[in-house]
Amino acid sequence: MSDHTAQLVDSQAGSGDRKLRLPLAALLALATAVFITSLTETLPAGLLPAMSADLGVGESAMGQSVTIYAIGTALTAIPLTAATAGWRRKRLLLTAMAGFAAANTVTALSGEYSLTMVARFVAGVAAGLAWALLAGYARRLAPVHLQGKAIAIAMAGIPLALSLGVPAGTFLGKALGWRVAFLLMTVLTVVLLAWITASVPDHPGQRREGRTPVLSTLRLPGVTPVLTVTLVFVLAHTILYTYIATFLDHLGMGDSTDVVLLVFGAASLLSIWIVGAHIHRRLRTLTIASTLLVAVAAALLAVLAESPALVYVAVTLWGLGWGGAPTLLQTAVGDAGGDSADAAQAMLVTLWNAAMAGGGVVGGILLGRLGAESFPSSVLALLVPVLVVVIAARRHGFPARRV
């Protein structure tokens, strides 16, 4: 779909719009970009023993390759988004994905721990650019009433990466070597670059006179509540997800971690489909339901985790609540940001990654002081203020209907 066609579609919004199809080839290309960014971040988690042995460092040191990726994203998303606001969107997306190809290639070929860490930081920087761009790009590819569904399709790469990509990458790393796993990421990215070039329409950046300073978006009604929910919700989720293997081992279910994650991923995909189908009219309801589902899951794990069957029920509810959360939050902040949506997205990306890093730290402290059994109750406690903010932000941030 060309820019001219997209503009024509938008100008004819009405009953005829509802029969139009989304540009699936372009949206699936964006979903693949989301998949690559998510998988690149978490891939070392399944390859730590081999990577640490090959590079001559301990597993705890090698584990910082995940942390430095998140730091690269958190530190650079806002300034780089501001610096590239005037770039055409397709050029910026191609640049970000080329950064992933380069970073993963260096990671695969590096024989030095320090060089590997630099490459991982660069990958995080590329992620900051991509994540601040992708949701807004998906929105622009669809007429207004289909924007939520477009974002849902693009964001489907997240649960795919977590539930399928990480186990597949771990298997390939063990079978062929961890370097091959990273080289395959490069190959996938090169294919994606060609796909984007061929099928994703271009859009202009923001004109200088129309730009709002990134931090000034905090003054826009609704942006601060959405960012607050993002920070606390992602923190709560990450505390449990990061240490899910440890928690399951505490329950005597350590051998079932892969099955549990598969159930979580399947429920997440169903959640994305539900959110994509209803987000245009039920953003607020879906966000409240998402929070409550994760809270109920945490309560079940806190009280009834001795039963393996109830653990699977809880994980299913967790996936149903969490899977659509990225779509809900990015849609909400994009709506609240308006013409400054990309700047608002950059702030969301920064807080998202800060929460992920914080979840690992907080979870580690909880594990050391209170044990793995403290994770569910901690998640439940954090979700109380999330629910309060969502309910309170009924006019701006999480309105009953999107406008």
Tab-separated table of C-alpha atoms in Angstrom:
chain	number	residue	atom	x	y	z
A	1	MET	CA	0.000	0.000	0.000
A	2	SER	CA	1.557	3.319	-1.054
A	3	ASP	CA	1.550	6.538	0.971
A	4	HIS	CA	-0.990	8.018	-1.469
A	5	THR	CA	-3.278	5.007	-1.074
A	6	ALA	CA	-2.963	5.078	2.729
A	7	GLN	CA	-3.906	8.767	2.772
A	8	LEU	CA	-6.859	8.090	0.487
A	9	VAL	CA	-8.024	5.299	2.796
A	10	ASP	CA	-7.818	7.584	5.822
A	11	SER	CA	-9.772	10.322	4.009
A	12	GLN	CA	-12.593	7.902	3.259
A	13	ALA	CA	-13.050	6.625	6.815
A	14	GLY	CA	-16.517	5.248	7.332
A	15	SER	CA	-18.499	2.134	6.733
A	16	GLY	CA	-16.438	1.291	3.655
A	17	ASP	CA	-13.216	1.313	5.717
A	18	ARG	CA	-14.321	-1.708	7.643
A	19	LYS	CA	-14.068	-3.882	4.553
A	20	LEU	CA	-10.477	-2.883	3.799
A	21	ARG	CA	-7.682	-5.261	4.529
A	22	LEU	CA	-4.624	-4.422	6.569
A	23	PRO	CA	-1.262	-4.371	4.737
A	24	LEU	CA	-0.252	-7.734	6.175
A	25	ALA	CA	3.078	-8.055	4.343
A	26	ALA	CA	4.273	-4.764	5.809
A	27	LEU	CA	2.883	-5.479	9.284
A	28	LEU	CA	4.436	-8.953	9.368
A	29	ALA	CA	7.763	-7.369	8.436
A	30	LEU	CA	7.401	-5.097	11.482
A	31	ALA	CA	6.437	-8.133	13.595
A	32	THR	CA	9.631	-9.837	12.452
A	33	ALA	CA	11.590	-6.755	13.476
A	34	VAL	CA	9.952	-6.953	16.922
A	35	PHE	CA	10.809	-10.663	17.048
A	36	ILE	CA	14.471	-9.985	16.230
A	37	THR	CA	14.801	-7.219	18.824
A	38	SER	CA	13.160	-9.323	21.553
A	39	LEU	CA	15.119	-12.464	20.727
A	40	THR	CA	18.439	-10.625	20.437
A	41	GLU	CA	17.928	-9.280	23.953
A	42	THR	CA	17.149	-12.619	25.622
A	43	LEU	CA	19.081	-15.121	23.472
A	44	PRO	CA	22.211	-15.153	25.717
A	45	ALA	CA	20.094	-16.387	28.648
A	46	GLY	CA	19.897	-19.855	27.116
A	47	LEU	CA	23.514	-19.869	25.930
A	48	LEU	CA	25.317	-18.574	29.024
A	49	PRO	CA	27.334	-21.709	29.901
A	50	ALA	CA	28.790	-22.054	26.407
A	51	MET	CA	29.386	-18.323	25.964
A	52	SER	CA	31.075	-17.918	29.342
A	53	ALA	CA	33.319	-20.946	28.783
A	54	ASP	CA	34.310	-19.769	25.302
A	55	LEU	CA	35.054	-16.201	26.388
A	56	GLY	CA	36.759	-17.173	29.636
A	57	VAL	CA	34.439	-15.440	32.121
A	58	GLY	CA	31.978	-16.616	34.765
A	59	GLU	CA	28.314	-17.111	34.003
A	60	SER	CA	27.326	-14.171	36.199
A	61	ALA	CA	29.623	-11.898	34.176
A	62	MET	CA	28.287	-13.300	30.928
A	63	GLY	CA	24.769	-12.719	32.173
A	64	GLN	CA	25.502	-8.997	32.112
A	65	SER	CA	25.329	-9.226	28.323
A	66	VAL	CA	21.558	-9.111	28.781
A	67	THR	CA	21.766	-6.225	31.250
A	68	ILE	CA	24.020	-4.075	29.048
A	69	TYR	CA	21.604	-4.522	26.145
A	70	ALA	CA	18.785	-3.093	28.269
A	71	ILE	CA	21.081	-0.282	29.448
A	72	GLY	CA	21.935	0.609	25.845
A	73	THR	CA	18.240	0.863	25.045
A	74	ALA	CA	17.307	2.808	28.173
A	75	LEU	CA	20.132	5.345	27.835
A	76	THR	CA	19.742	6.133	24.152
A	77	ALA	CA	16.079	5.703	23.171
A	78	ILE	CA	15.047	9.250	24.087
A	79	PRO	CA	18.055	11.223	22.738
A	80	LEU	CA	18.295	9.204	19.522
A	81	THR	CA	14.559	9.453	18.893
A	82	ALA	CA	14.823	13.227	19.262
A	83	ALA	CA	17.884	13.388	17.020
A	84	THR	CA	16.256	11.322	14.262
A	85	ALA	CA	12.747	12.779	14.471
A	86	GLY	CA	13.120	14.325	11.017
A	87	TRP	CA	14.343	11.141	9.322
A	88	ARG	CA	12.016	9.318	6.990
A	89	ARG	CA	10.616	6.337	8.859
A	90	LYS	CA	11.718	3.634	6.435
A	91	ARG	CA	15.285	4.888	6.373
A	92	LEU	CA	15.350	4.935	10.168
A	93	LEU	CA	13.938	1.408	10.451
A	94	LEU	CA	16.475	0.060	7.937
A	95	THR	CA	19.292	1.780	9.859
A	96	ALA	CA	18.157	0.267	13.164
A	97	MET	CA	17.879	-3.244	11.744
A	98	ALA	CA	21.263	-2.938	10.014
A	99	GLY	CA	22.637	-2.114	13.477
A	100	PHE	CA	21.262	-5.440	14.723
A	101	ALA	CA	22.880	-7.313	11.856
A	102	ALA	CA	26.245	-5.725	12.608
A	103	ALA	CA	25.992	-6.228	16.379
A	104	ASN	CA	24.964	-9.889	16.129
A	105	THR	CA	27.730	-10.572	13.607
A	106	VAL	CA	30.369	-9.077	15.910
A	107	THR	CA	28.915	-11.040	18.852
A	108	ALA	CA	29.132	-14.276	16.859
A	109	LEU	CA	32.739	-13.685	15.777
A	110	SER	CA	34.140	-12.036	18.916
A	111	GLY	CA	36.749	-13.842	20.952
A	112	GLU	CA	36.971	-11.124	23.616
A	113	TYR	CA	34.504	-10.503	26.414
A	114	SER	CA	34.930	-6.703	26.209
A	115	LEU	CA	34.213	-6.629	22.456
A	116	THR	CA	31.154	-8.830	22.981
A	117	MET	CA	29.823	-6.416	25.576
A	118	VAL	CA	30.350	-3.455	23.221
A	119	ALA	CA	28.442	-5.317	20.510
A	120	ARG	CA	25.607	-6.052	22.936
A	121	PHE	CA	25.439	-2.379	23.915
A	122	VAL	CA	25.219	-1.410	20.234
A	123	ALA	CA	22.410	-3.931	19.781
A	124	GLY	CA	20.597	-2.251	22.678
A	125	VAL	CA	21.032	1.146	21.032
A	126	ALA	CA	19.545	-0.225	17.807
A	127	ALA	CA	16.668	-1.645	19.852
A	128	GLY	CA	15.960	1.774	21.337
A	129	LEU	CA	15.619	3.249	17.859
A	130	ALA	CA	13.477	0.377	16.600
A	131	TRP	CA	11.131	0.145	19.583
A	132	ALA	CA	10.446	3.881	19.622
A	133	LEU	CA	9.549	3.630	15.946
A	134	LEU	CA	7.715	0.342	15.393
A	135	ALA	CA	4.381	0.916	17.136
A	136	GLY	CA	3.961	4.346	15.553
A	137	TYR	CA	4.908	2.925	12.175
A	138	ALA	CA	2.274	0.196	12.503
A	139	ARG	CA	-0.323	2.833	13.393
A	140	ARG	CA	0.487	4.794	10.243
A	141	LEU	CA	-0.025	1.749	8.032
A	142	ALA	CA	-3.689	1.367	9.005
A	143	PRO	CA	-6.880	3.438	9.003
A	144	VAL	CA	-7.865	4.749	12.422
A	145	HIS	CA	-10.341	2.002	13.300
A	146	LEU	CA	-7.736	-0.702	12.538
A	147	GLN	CA	-4.719	0.879	14.224
A	148	GLY	CA	-5.031	-1.239	17.364
A	149	LYS	CA	-5.173	-4.417	15.308
A	150	ALA	CA	-2.139	-3.253	13.304
A	151	ILE	CA	-0.124	-2.715	16.495
A	152	ALA	CA	-1.280	-6.107	17.805
A	153	ILE	CA	0.065	-7.820	14.674
A	154	ALA	CA	3.385	-5.988	14.958
A	155	MET	CA	3.710	-6.788	18.667
A	156	ALA	CA	3.066	-10.514	18.113
A	157	GLY	CA	6.836	-10.860	17.741
A	158	ILE	CA	7.296	-10.495	21.516
A	159	PRO	CA	5.559	-13.678	22.746
A	160	LEU	CA	6.853	-15.571	19.716
A	161	ALA	CA	10.403	-14.635	20.671
A	162	LEU	CA	9.926	-15.497	24.333
A	163	SER	CA	7.940	-18.715	23.932
A	164	LEU	CA	9.423	-20.129	20.711
A	165	GLY	CA	12.480	-18.113	19.742
A	166	VAL	CA	14.466	-18.479	22.951
A	167	PRO	CA	13.980	-22.284	23.231
A	168	ALA	CA	14.776	-22.682	19.509
A	169	GLY	CA	17.867	-20.503	19.826
A	170	THR	CA	18.987	-22.468	22.864
A	171	PHE	CA	18.523	-25.758	21.010
A	172	LEU	CA	20.486	-24.504	17.996
A	173	GLY	CA	23.199	-23.146	20.267
A	174	LYS	CA	23.609	-26.491	21.968
A	175	ALA	CA	23.471	-28.451	18.699
A	176	LEU	CA	25.629	-26.218	16.498
A	177	GLY	CA	27.337	-23.804	18.901
A	178	TRP	CA	26.281	-20.470	20.328
A	179	ARG	CA	28.059	-18.542	17.569
A	180	VAL	CA	25.860	-20.180	14.944
A	181	ALA	CA	22.765	-19.037	16.813
A	182	PHE	CA	23.900	-15.403	16.590
A	183	LEU	CA	24.942	-15.761	12.945
A	184	LEU	CA	21.476	-17.086	12.147
A	185	MET	CA	20.090	-13.915	13.729
A	186	THR	CA	22.237	-11.941	11.281
A	187	VAL	CA	20.938	-13.966	8.335
A	188	LEU	CA	17.343	-13.412	9.474
A	189	THR	CA	17.993	-9.673	9.784
A	190	VAL	CA	19.501	-9.454	6.289
A	191	VAL	CA	16.409	-11.181	4.891
A	192	LEU	CA	14.256	-8.731	6.850
A	193	LEU	CA	16.125	-5.741	5.399
A	194	ALA	CA	15.191	-6.929	1.905
A	195	TRP	CA	11.603	-7.555	3.044
A	196	ILE	CA	11.272	-4.046	4.503
A	197	THR	CA	12.738	-2.498	1.357
A	198	ALA	CA	10.257	-4.339	-0.843
A	199	SER	CA	7.009	-4.203	1.123
A	200	VAL	CA	6.952	-1.521	3.837
A	201	PRO	CA	5.659	1.905	2.706
A	202	ASP	CA	7.714	4.947	3.615
A	203	HIS	CA	6.488	7.834	5.750
A	204	PRO	CA	8.039	11.235	6.477
A	205	GLY	CA	9.500	12.192	9.823
A	206	GLN	CA	8.306	15.147	11.859
A	207	ARG	CA	8.897	18.652	10.604
A	208	ARG	CA	11.146	20.676	12.876
A	209	GLU	CA	8.475	23.265	13.590
A	210	GLY	CA	5.999	20.577	14.580
A	211	ARG	CA	8.203	18.715	17.047
A	212	THR	CA	7.650	18.672	20.774
A	213	PRO	CA	10.688	18.136	23.044
A	214	VAL	CA	10.580	14.559	24.292
A	215	LEU	CA	10.308	15.380	27.985
A	216	SER	CA	7.615	17.957	27.230
A	217	THR	CA	5.303	15.111	26.265
A	218	LEU	CA	4.935	14.447	30.000
A	219	ARG	CA	2.706	17.521	30.105
A	220	LEU	CA	0.287	16.023	27.603
A	221	PRO	CA	-2.857	14.680	29.327
A	222	GLY	CA	-2.698	10.921	29.712
A	223	VAL	CA	0.983	10.359	28.957
A	224	THR	CA	2.184	10.282	32.570
A	225	PRO	CA	-0.480	7.773	33.757
A	226	VAL	CA	0.352	5.407	30.887
A	227	LEU	CA	4.083	5.652	31.568
A	228	THR	CA	3.488	5.039	35.289
A	229	VAL	CA	1.458	1.927	34.537
A	230	THR	CA	4.145	0.754	32.105
A	231	LEU	CA	6.947	1.104	34.650
A	232	VAL	CA	5.165	-0.718	37.483
A	233	PHE	CA	3.396	-3.363	35.363
A	234	VAL	CA	6.571	-4.366	33.516
A	235	LEU	CA	8.508	-4.400	36.795
A	236	ALA	CA	5.937	-6.752	38.342
A	237	HIS	CA	5.944	-9.080	35.334
A	238	THR	CA	9.736	-9.153	35.029
A	239	ILE	CA	10.306	-10.073	38.679
A	240	LEU	CA	8.465	-13.350	38.157
A	241	TYR	CA	9.358	-14.030	34.524
A	242	THR	CA	13.099	-13.566	35.010
A	243	TYR	CA	13.143	-16.095	37.827
A	244	ILE	CA	10.416	-18.426	36.597
A	245	ALA	CA	12.835	-21.364	36.368
A	246	THR	CA	13.967	-20.726	39.941
A	247	PHE	CA	10.375	-20.411	41.141
A	248	LEU	CA	9.334	-23.640	39.406
A	249	ASP	CA	12.349	-25.429	40.834
A	250	HIS	CA	11.213	-24.266	44.285
A	251	LEU	CA	7.874	-25.953	43.571
A	252	GLY	CA	9.523	-29.147	42.373
A	253	MET	CA	8.550	-28.412	38.759
A	254	GLY	CA	11.970	-27.435	37.457
A	255	ASP	CA	11.851	-30.091	34.737
A	256	SER	CA	8.646	-28.570	33.368
A	257	THR	CA	9.990	-25.065	32.749
A	258	ASP	CA	9.915	-25.430	28.952
A	259	VAL	CA	6.308	-26.676	29.010
A	260	VAL	CA	5.249	-23.887	31.368
A	261	LEU	CA	6.817	-21.274	29.071
A	262	LEU	CA	5.115	-22.839	26.071
A	263	VAL	CA	1.726	-22.597	27.819
A	264	PHE	CA	2.505	-18.993	28.737
A	265	GLY	CA	3.443	-18.206	25.127
A	266	ALA	CA	0.319	-19.840	23.681
A	267	ALA	CA	-1.912	-17.901	26.086
A	268	SER	CA	-0.026	-14.708	25.202
A	269	LEU	CA	-0.698	-15.212	21.494
A	270	LEU	CA	-4.412	-15.706	22.210
A	271	SER	CA	-4.335	-12.526	24.280
A	272	ILE	CA	-2.812	-10.574	21.396
A	273	TRP	CA	-5.571	-11.790	19.078
A	274	ILE	CA	-8.291	-10.769	21.544
A	275	VAL	CA	-6.731	-7.365	22.155
A	276	GLY	CA	-6.268	-6.727	18.448
A	277	ALA	CA	-9.930	-7.532	17.777
A	278	HIS	CA	-11.361	-5.254	20.484
A	279	ILE	CA	-8.808	-2.546	21.337
A	280	HIS	CA	-10.421	0.136	19.186
A	281	ARG	CA	-13.509	0.272	21.407
A	282	ARG	CA	-12.377	-1.333	24.650
A	283	LEU	CA	-8.894	-0.058	25.478
A	284	ARG	CA	-9.792	0.745	29.079
A	285	THR	CA	-11.725	-2.481	29.705
A	286	LEU	CA	-8.956	-4.599	28.214
A	287	THR	CA	-6.287	-2.875	30.295
A	288	ILE	CA	-8.247	-3.429	33.509
A	289	ALA	CA	-8.846	-7.061	32.521
A	290	SER	CA	-5.151	-7.505	31.730
A	291	THR	CA	-4.147	-6.240	35.152
A	292	LEU	CA	-6.735	-8.355	36.954
A	293	LEU	CA	-5.780	-11.543	35.095
A	294	VAL	CA	-2.111	-11.188	36.043
A	295	ALA	CA	-3.141	-10.352	39.629
A	296	VAL	CA	-5.338	-13.470	39.868
A	297	ALA	CA	-2.487	-15.555	38.456
A	298	ALA	CA	-0.099	-14.152	41.072
A	299	ALA	CA	-2.647	-14.843	43.831
A	300	LEU	CA	-3.021	-18.458	42.702
A	301	LEU	CA	0.743	-18.932	42.652
A	302	ALA	CA	1.041	-17.341	46.084
A	303	VAL	CA	-1.616	-19.491	47.729
A	304	LEU	CA	-2.124	-22.683	45.724
A	305	ALA	CA	1.183	-23.301	43.980
A	306	GLU	CA	1.532	-26.756	45.536
A	307	SER	CA	-0.820	-28.071	42.845
A	308	PRO	CA	0.863	-28.462	39.413
A	309	ALA	CA	-2.541	-28.263	37.709
A	310	LEU	CA	-3.239	-24.897	39.335
A	311	VAL	CA	0.225	-23.673	38.369
A	312	TYR	CA	-0.705	-24.280	34.727
A	313	VAL	CA	-4.020	-22.506	35.270
A	314	ALA	CA	-2.173	-19.567	36.803
A	315	VAL	CA	0.371	-19.433	33.976
A	316	THR	CA	-2.453	-19.491	31.418
A	317	LEU	CA	-4.150	-16.550	33.144
A	318	TRP	CA	-0.789	-14.774	33.350
A	319	GLY	CA	-0.242	-15.186	29.602
A	320	LEU	CA	-3.785	-14.051	28.819
A	321	GLY	CA	-3.228	-10.943	30.931
A	322	TRP	CA	0.288	-10.128	29.797
A	323	GLY	CA	0.298	-11.041	26.094
A	324	GLY	CA	-1.716	-8.030	24.980
A	325	ALA	CA	-0.149	-5.606	27.478
A	326	PRO	CA	2.542	-4.252	25.091
A	327	THR	CA	-0.142	-3.505	22.493
A	328	LEU	CA	-2.424	-1.864	25.067
A	329	LEU	CA	0.305	0.310	26.565
A	330	GLN	CA	1.854	1.375	23.257
A	331	THR	CA	-1.575	2.168	21.833
A	332	ALA	CA	-2.510	4.161	24.932
A	333	VAL	CA	0.695	6.192	24.955
A	334	GLY	CA	0.455	6.758	21.194
A	335	ASP	CA	-3.105	8.045	21.543
A	336	ALA	CA	-2.139	10.285	24.463
A	337	GLY	CA	0.950	11.553	22.633
A	338	GLY	CA	-0.959	12.536	19.497
A	339	ASP	CA	1.399	14.324	17.100
A	340	SER	CA	4.229	13.611	19.568
A	341	ALA	CA	3.519	9.869	19.584
A	342	ASP	CA	7.076	8.873	18.621
A	343	ALA	CA	8.516	10.923	21.496
A	344	ALA	CA	6.022	9.358	23.906
A	345	GLN	CA	6.947	5.907	22.561
A	346	ALA	CA	10.630	6.667	23.200
A	347	MET	CA	9.841	7.412	26.834
A	348	LEU	CA	7.816	4.214	27.097
A	349	VAL	CA	10.722	2.205	25.632
A	350	THR	CA	13.119	3.789	28.130
A	351	LEU	CA	10.911	3.020	31.129
A	352	TRP	CA	10.122	-0.453	29.804
A	353	ASN	CA	13.806	-1.380	29.696
A	354	ALA	CA	14.505	0.298	33.019
A	355	ALA	CA	11.716	-1.825	34.523
A	356	MET	CA	13.170	-4.973	32.961
A	357	ALA	CA	16.582	-4.235	34.420
A	358	GLY	CA	14.974	-3.324	37.734
A	359	GLY	CA	12.934	-6.523	37.757
A	360	GLY	CA	16.095	-8.595	37.600
A	361	VAL	CA	17.656	-6.624	40.447
A	362	VAL	CA	14.553	-6.580	42.655
A	363	GLY	CA	13.913	-10.259	41.970
A	364	GLY	CA	17.479	-11.094	42.960
A	365	ILE	CA	17.109	-9.198	46.230
A	366	LEU	CA	13.808	-10.930	46.981
A	367	LEU	CA	15.313	-14.312	46.186
A	368	GLY	CA	18.268	-13.721	48.499
A	369	ARG	CA	16.293	-12.332	51.420
A	370	LEU	CA	12.841	-13.921	51.257
A	371	GLY	CA	13.197	-16.840	48.870
A	372	ALA	CA	11.430	-17.714	45.607
A	373	GLU	CA	8.076	-18.019	47.351
A	374	SER	CA	8.030	-14.207	47.731
A	375	PHE	CA	7.731	-13.543	43.974
A	376	PRO	CA	3.952	-13.957	43.488
A	377	SER	CA	2.997	-11.839	46.498
A	378	SER	CA	5.407	-9.111	45.372
A	379	VAL	CA	3.826	-9.102	41.920
A	380	LEU	CA	0.376	-8.862	43.479
A	381	ALA	CA	1.427	-5.919	45.653
A	382	LEU	CA	2.803	-4.014	42.637
A	383	LEU	CA	-0.359	-4.570	40.592
A	384	VAL	CA	-2.556	-2.754	43.134
A	385	PRO	CA	-1.247	0.733	42.193
A	386	VAL	CA	-1.367	-0.262	38.506
A	387	LEU	CA	-5.079	-0.961	38.793
A	388	VAL	CA	-5.655	2.263	40.746
A	389	VAL	CA	-3.950	4.398	38.070
A	390	VAL	CA	-5.769	2.701	35.184
A	391	ILE	CA	-9.153	3.210	36.869
A	392	ALA	CA	-8.337	6.831	37.757
A	393	ALA	CA	-7.148	7.738	34.242
A	394	ARG	CA	-10.617	7.348	32.732
A	395	ARG	CA	-10.549	10.638	30.809
A	396	HIS	CA	-6.932	10.728	29.632
A	397	GLY	CA	-4.633	7.740	29.281
A	398	PHE	CA	-7.109	4.864	29.449
A	399	PRO	CA	-10.440	6.234	28.155
A	400	ALA	CA	-13.441	3.978	27.632
A	401	ARG	CA	-13.247	4.597	23.888
A	402	ARG	CA	-10.303	5.519	21.700
A	403	VAL	CA	-10.570	8.767	19.807
